[in-house]
Tab-separated table of C-alpha atoms in Angstrom:
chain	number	residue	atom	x	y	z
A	74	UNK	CA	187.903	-1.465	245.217
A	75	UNK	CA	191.190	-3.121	245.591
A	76	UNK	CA	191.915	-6.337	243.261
A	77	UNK	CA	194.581	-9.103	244.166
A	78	UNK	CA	196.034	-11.042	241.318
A	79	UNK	CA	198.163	-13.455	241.116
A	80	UNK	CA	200.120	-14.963	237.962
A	81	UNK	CA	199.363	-18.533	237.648
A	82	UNK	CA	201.509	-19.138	234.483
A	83	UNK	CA	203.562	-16.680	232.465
A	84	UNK	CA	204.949	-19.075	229.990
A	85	UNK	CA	204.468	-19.504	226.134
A	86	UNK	CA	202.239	-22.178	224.852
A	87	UNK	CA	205.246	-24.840	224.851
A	88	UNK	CA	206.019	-23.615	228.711
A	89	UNK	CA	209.609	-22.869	230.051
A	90	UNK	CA	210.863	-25.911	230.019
A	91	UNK	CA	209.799	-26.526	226.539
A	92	UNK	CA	209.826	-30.373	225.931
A	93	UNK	CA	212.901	-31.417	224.495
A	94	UNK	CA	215.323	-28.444	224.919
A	95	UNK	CA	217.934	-27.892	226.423
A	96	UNK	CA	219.132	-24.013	226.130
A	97	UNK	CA	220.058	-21.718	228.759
A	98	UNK	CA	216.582	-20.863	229.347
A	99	UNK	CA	215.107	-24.106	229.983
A	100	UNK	CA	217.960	-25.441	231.801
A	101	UNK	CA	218.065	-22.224	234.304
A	102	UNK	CA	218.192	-23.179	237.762
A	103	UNK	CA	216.430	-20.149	238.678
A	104	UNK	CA	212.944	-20.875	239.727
A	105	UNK	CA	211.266	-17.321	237.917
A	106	UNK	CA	212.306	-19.005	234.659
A	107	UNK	CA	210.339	-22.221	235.274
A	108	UNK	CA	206.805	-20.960	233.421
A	109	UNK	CA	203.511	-22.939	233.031
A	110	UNK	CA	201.136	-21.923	230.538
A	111	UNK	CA	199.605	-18.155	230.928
A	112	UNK	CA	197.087	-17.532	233.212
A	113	UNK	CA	196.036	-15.376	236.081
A	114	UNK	CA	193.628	-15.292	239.077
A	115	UNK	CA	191.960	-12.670	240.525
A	116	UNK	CA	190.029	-11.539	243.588
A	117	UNK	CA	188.032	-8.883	243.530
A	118	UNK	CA	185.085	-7.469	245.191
A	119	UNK	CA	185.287	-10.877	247.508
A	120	UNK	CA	184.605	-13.033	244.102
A	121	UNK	CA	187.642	-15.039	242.704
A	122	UNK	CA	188.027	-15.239	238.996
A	123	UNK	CA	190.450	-16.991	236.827
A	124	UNK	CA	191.586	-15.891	233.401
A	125	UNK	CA	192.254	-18.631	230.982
A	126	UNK	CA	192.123	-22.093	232.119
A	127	UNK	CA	195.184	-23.543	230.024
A	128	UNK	CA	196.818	-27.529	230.245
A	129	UNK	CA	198.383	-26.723	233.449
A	130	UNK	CA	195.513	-25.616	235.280
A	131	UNK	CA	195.190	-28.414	237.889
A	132	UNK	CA	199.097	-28.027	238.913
A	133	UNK	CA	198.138	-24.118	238.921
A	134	UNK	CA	195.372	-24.538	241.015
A	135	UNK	CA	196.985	-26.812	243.647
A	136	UNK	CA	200.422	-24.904	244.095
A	137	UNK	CA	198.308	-21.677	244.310
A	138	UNK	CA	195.360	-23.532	247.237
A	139	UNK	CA	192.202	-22.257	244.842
A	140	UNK	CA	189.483	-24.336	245.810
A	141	UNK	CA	186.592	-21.609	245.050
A	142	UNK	CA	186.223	-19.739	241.328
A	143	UNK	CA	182.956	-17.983	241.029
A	144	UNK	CA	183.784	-17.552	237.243
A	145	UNK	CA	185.931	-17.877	234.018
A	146	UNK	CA	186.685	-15.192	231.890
A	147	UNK	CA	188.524	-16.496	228.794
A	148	UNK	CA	190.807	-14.324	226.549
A	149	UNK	CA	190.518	-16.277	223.140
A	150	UNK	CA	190.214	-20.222	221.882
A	151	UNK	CA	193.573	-21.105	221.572
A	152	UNK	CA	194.415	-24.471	223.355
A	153	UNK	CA	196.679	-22.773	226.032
A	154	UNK	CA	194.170	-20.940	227.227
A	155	UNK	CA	191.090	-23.451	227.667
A	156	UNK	CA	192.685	-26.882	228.047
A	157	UNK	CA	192.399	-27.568	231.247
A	158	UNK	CA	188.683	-26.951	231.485
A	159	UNK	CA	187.867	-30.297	231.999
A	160	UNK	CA	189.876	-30.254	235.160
A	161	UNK	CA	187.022	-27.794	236.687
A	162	UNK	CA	184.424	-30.931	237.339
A	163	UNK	CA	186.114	-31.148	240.172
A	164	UNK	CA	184.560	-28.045	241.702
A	165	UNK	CA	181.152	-28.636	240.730
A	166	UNK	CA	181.441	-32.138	242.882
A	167	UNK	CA	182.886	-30.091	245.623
A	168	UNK	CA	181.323	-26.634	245.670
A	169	UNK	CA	177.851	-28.144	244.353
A	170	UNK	CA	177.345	-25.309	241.971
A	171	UNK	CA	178.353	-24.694	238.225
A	172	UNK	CA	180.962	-22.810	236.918
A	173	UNK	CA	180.088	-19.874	235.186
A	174	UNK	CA	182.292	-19.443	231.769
A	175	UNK	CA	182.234	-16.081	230.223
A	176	UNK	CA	183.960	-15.380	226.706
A	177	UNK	CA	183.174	-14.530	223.112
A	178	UNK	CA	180.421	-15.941	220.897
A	179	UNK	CA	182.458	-17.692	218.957
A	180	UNK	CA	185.046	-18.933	221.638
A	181	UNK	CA	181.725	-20.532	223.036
A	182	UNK	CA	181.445	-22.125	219.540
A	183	UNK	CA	185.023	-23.617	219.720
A	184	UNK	CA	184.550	-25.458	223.109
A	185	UNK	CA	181.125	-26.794	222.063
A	186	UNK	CA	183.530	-28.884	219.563
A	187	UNK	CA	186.277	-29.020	221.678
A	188	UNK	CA	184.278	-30.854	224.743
A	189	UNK	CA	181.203	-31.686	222.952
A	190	UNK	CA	180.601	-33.774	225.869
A	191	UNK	CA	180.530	-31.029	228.442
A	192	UNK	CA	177.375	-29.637	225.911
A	193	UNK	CA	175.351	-32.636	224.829
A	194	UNK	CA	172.222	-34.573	225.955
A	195	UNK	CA	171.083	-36.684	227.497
A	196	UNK	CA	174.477	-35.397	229.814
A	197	UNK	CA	177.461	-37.646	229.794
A	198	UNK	CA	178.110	-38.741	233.930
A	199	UNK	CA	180.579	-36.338	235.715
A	200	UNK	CA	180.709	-34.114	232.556
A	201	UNK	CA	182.173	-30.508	233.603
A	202	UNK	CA	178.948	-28.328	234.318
A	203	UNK	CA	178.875	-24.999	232.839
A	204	UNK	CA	176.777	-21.616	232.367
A	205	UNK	CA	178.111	-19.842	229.647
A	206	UNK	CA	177.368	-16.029	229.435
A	207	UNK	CA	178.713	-13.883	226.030
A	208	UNK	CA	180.702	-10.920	226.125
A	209	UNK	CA	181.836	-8.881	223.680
A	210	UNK	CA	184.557	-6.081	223.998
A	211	UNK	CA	182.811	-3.135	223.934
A	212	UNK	CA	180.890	-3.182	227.340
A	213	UNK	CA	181.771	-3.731	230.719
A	214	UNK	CA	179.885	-6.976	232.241
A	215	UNK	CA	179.089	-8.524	235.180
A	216	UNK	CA	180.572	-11.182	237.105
A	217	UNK	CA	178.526	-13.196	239.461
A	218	UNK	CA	179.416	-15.236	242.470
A	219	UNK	CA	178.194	-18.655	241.696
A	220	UNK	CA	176.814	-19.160	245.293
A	221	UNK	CA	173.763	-17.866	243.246
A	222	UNK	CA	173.527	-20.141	240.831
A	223	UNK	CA	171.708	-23.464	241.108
A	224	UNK	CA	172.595	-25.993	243.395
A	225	UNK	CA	174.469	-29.719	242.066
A	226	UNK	CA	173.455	-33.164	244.014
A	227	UNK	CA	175.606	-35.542	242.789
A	228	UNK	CA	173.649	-39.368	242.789
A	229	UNK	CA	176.047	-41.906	242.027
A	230	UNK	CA	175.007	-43.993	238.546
A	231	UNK	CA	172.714	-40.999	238.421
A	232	UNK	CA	175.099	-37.844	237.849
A	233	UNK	CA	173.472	-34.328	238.998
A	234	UNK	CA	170.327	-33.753	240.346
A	235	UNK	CA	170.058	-30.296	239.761
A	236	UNK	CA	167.821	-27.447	242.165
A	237	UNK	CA	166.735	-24.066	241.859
A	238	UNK	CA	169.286	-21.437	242.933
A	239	UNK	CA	169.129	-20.040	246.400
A	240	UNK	CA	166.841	-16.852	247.047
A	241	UNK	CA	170.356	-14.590	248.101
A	242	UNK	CA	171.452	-11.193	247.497
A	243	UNK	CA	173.342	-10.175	244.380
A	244	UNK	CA	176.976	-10.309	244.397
A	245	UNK	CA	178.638	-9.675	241.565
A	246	UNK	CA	181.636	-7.104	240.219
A	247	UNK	CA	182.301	-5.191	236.970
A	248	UNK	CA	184.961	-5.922	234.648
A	249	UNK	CA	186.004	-4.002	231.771
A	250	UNK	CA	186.918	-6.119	228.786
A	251	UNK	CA	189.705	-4.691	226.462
A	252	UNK	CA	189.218	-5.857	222.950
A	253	UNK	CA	193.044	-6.868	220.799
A	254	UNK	CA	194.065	-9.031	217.883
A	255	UNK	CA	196.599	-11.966	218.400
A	256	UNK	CA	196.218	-11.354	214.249
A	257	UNK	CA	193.859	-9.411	212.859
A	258	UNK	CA	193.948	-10.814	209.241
A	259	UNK	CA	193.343	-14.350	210.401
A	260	UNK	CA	190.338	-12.533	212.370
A	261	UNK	CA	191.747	-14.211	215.883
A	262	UNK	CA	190.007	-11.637	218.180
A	263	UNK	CA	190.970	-11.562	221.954
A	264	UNK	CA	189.854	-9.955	225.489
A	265	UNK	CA	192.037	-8.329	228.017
A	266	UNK	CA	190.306	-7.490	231.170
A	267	UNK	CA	190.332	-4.743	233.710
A	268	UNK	CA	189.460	-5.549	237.587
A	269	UNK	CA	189.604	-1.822	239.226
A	270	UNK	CA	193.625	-0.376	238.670
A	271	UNK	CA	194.857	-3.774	237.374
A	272	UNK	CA	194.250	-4.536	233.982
A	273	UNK	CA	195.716	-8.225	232.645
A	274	UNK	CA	195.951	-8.426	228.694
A	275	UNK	CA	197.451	-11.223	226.493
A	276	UNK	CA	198.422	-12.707	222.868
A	277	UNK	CA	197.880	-9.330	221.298
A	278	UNK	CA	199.774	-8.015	218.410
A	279	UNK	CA	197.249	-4.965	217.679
A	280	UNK	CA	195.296	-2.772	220.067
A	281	UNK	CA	192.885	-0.537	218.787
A	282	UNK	CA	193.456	3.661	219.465
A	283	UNK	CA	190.046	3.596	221.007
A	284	UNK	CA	190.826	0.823	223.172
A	285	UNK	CA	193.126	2.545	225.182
A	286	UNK	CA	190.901	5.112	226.952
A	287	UNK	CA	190.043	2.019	228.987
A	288	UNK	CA	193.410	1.423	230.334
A	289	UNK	CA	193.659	5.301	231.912
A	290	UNK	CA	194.681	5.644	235.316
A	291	UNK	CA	195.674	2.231	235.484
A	292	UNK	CA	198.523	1.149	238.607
A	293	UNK	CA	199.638	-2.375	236.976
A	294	UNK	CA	198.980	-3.618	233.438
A	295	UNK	CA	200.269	-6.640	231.533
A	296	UNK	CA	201.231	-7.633	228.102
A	297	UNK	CA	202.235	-10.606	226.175
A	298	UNK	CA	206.593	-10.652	224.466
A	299	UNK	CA	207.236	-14.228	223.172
A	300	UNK	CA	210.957	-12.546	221.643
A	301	UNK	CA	212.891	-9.164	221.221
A	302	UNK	CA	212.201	-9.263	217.774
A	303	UNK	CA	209.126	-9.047	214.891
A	304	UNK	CA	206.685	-11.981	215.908
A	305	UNK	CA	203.661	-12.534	213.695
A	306	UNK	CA	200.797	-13.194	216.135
A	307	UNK	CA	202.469	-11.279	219.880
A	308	UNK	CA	204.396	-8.138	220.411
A	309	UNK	CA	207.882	-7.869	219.641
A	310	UNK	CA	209.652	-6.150	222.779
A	311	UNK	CA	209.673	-2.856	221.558
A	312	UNK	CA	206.053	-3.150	220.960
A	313	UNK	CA	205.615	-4.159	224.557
A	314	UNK	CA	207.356	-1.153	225.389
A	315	UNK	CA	205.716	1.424	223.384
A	316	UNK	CA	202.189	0.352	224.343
A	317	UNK	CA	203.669	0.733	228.427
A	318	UNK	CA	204.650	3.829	227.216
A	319	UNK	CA	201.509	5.116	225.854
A	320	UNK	CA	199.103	3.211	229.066
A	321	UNK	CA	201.291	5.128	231.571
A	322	UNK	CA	200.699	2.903	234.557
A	323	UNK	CA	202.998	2.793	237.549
A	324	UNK	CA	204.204	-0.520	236.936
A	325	UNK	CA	204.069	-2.861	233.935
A	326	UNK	CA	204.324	-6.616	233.690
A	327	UNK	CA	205.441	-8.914	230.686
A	328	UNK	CA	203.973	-12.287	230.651
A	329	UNK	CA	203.550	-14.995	227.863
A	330	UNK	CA	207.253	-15.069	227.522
A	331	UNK	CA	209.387	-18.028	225.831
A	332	UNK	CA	212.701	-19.278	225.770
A	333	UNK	CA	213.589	-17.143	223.089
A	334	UNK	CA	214.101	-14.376	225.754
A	335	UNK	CA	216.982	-14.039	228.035
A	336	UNK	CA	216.582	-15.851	231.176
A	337	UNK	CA	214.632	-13.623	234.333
A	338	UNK	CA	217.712	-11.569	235.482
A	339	UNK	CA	219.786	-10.968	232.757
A	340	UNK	CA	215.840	-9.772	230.866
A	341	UNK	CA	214.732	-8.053	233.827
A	342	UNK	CA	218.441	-5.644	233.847
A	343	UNK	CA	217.304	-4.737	230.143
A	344	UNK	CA	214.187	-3.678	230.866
A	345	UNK	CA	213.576	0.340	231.588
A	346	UNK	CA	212.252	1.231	235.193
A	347	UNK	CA	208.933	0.330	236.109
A	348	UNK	CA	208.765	-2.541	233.623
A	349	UNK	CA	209.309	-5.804	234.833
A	350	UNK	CA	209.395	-9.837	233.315
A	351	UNK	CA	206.380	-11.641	235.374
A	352	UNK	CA	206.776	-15.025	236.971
A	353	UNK	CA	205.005	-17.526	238.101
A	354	UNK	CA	203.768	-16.931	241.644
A	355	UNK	CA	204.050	-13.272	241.072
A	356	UNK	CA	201.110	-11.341	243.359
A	357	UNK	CA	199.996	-8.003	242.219
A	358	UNK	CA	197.881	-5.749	244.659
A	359	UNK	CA	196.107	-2.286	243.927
């Protein structure tokens, strides 16, 4: 089964710009180094899926024409990766349906203070409607197309009327989640995912051994570089590098990068072959 994705944002949680500088890197006139926060969506199996829904979602979602997610799969809590959450009310008005959210336990736990909102009741008018559904990383899941979840009525001075889902066939897809550490003694624990040959993972600094039978056989994977050098909570390059190395797939993408790496050309001529700086816009295909 072939998956599609396509790189929303491959910046850094500042972005590329970052407010307020002015290097080489954020003054580059060279569109590939102009990076919104990281995120990626997929289609797969004729269901569309985003990963991560960070600050810049809305922009993402309007230069890229999505208009239809049948879920979220989020990678960890951090604000660059679920800030723009909010912005999905929009769908429920206009597809009538939830959205379905699907993450760890305890990123669930995070947005229930993050949009507390979005979770109380009686509901707040227009709040973002959402199914969540936990994951963990050690078994492959199921994502479902939300044309078979309940049905939204919107009534205004009301807010939804809500109605039992239609009697349809199944449609769903499996995705294997990839379990990493963005840093392991803080206990930040995130999920990479696999659709088919195209696995997408981000702000990891340790992979479990076991973790990479997983990524066999793979045709495009991605990792997270934020600098050449030793970073605390993200691979250094080298790091990037040696985990392509070991996955073995025919190409390999670098995303969550900063303006502490070279701009797109002059980082893309030190790369080695098959290893290549994402960008925004980017559109993978296997």
């Amino acid at each position: 089964m072939k998956a599609k994705l396509t790189f929303l944002g491959t910046g850094t949680s500042s972005g590329i710009p970052m407010l307020g500088c002015g290097c080489g890197v954020c003054g580059s006139s060279d569109p590939r180094d102009r990076r919104l926060r990281s995120s990626v969506f997929v289609e797969y199996g004729g269901l569309s899926v985003l990963v991560d829904c960070g600050p810049d979602f809305r922009m993402q979602a309007v230069r890229a024409g999505i208009t239809h997610i049948d879920g979220i799969l989020l990678t960890h809590n951090h604000m660059d990766h679920v800030g723009g959450l909010d912005d999905t009310r929009a769908l429920n008005v206009c597809e009538g349906h939830p959205i379905n959210i699907y993450c760890e336990r305890y990123v669930e736990e995070s947005l229930r203070h993050m949009y507390g909102y979005a979770f109380e009741e009686p509901r707040y008018q227009g709040a973002p409607e959402w199914h969540m559904h936990t994951i963990d990383g050690d078994h492959p899941f199921k994502v479902y197309s939300n044309e078979m979840d309940e049905i939204l009525k919107w009534e205004k001075g009301f807010g939804y009327h809500h109605f039992p889902a239609p009697d349809i066939p199944e449609k769903s897809v499996e995705v294997v989640p990839v379990h990493g550490w963005h840093l392991k003694e803080k206990g930040i624990s995130v999920l990479g995912y696999r659709f088919g040959n195209i696995a997408y993972l981000t702000d990891m600094n340790l992979i479990e051994d076991e973790e990479f039978e997983k990524l066999k056989g793979l045709d495009a994977v991605t990792i997270n570089c934020v600098k050449v050098g030793y970073h605390h909570s993200h691979f250094s390059l080298q790091e990037c590098l040696d985990f392509f190395e070991r996955v073995g797939a025919r190409e390999s993408y670098i995303t969550h990068l900063s303006h502490l790496l070279p701009p797109y050309r002059e980082f893309a001529r030190m790369l080695p072959d098959g290893v290549f700086p994402a960008y925004d816009g980017l559109v993978l295909e296997y």
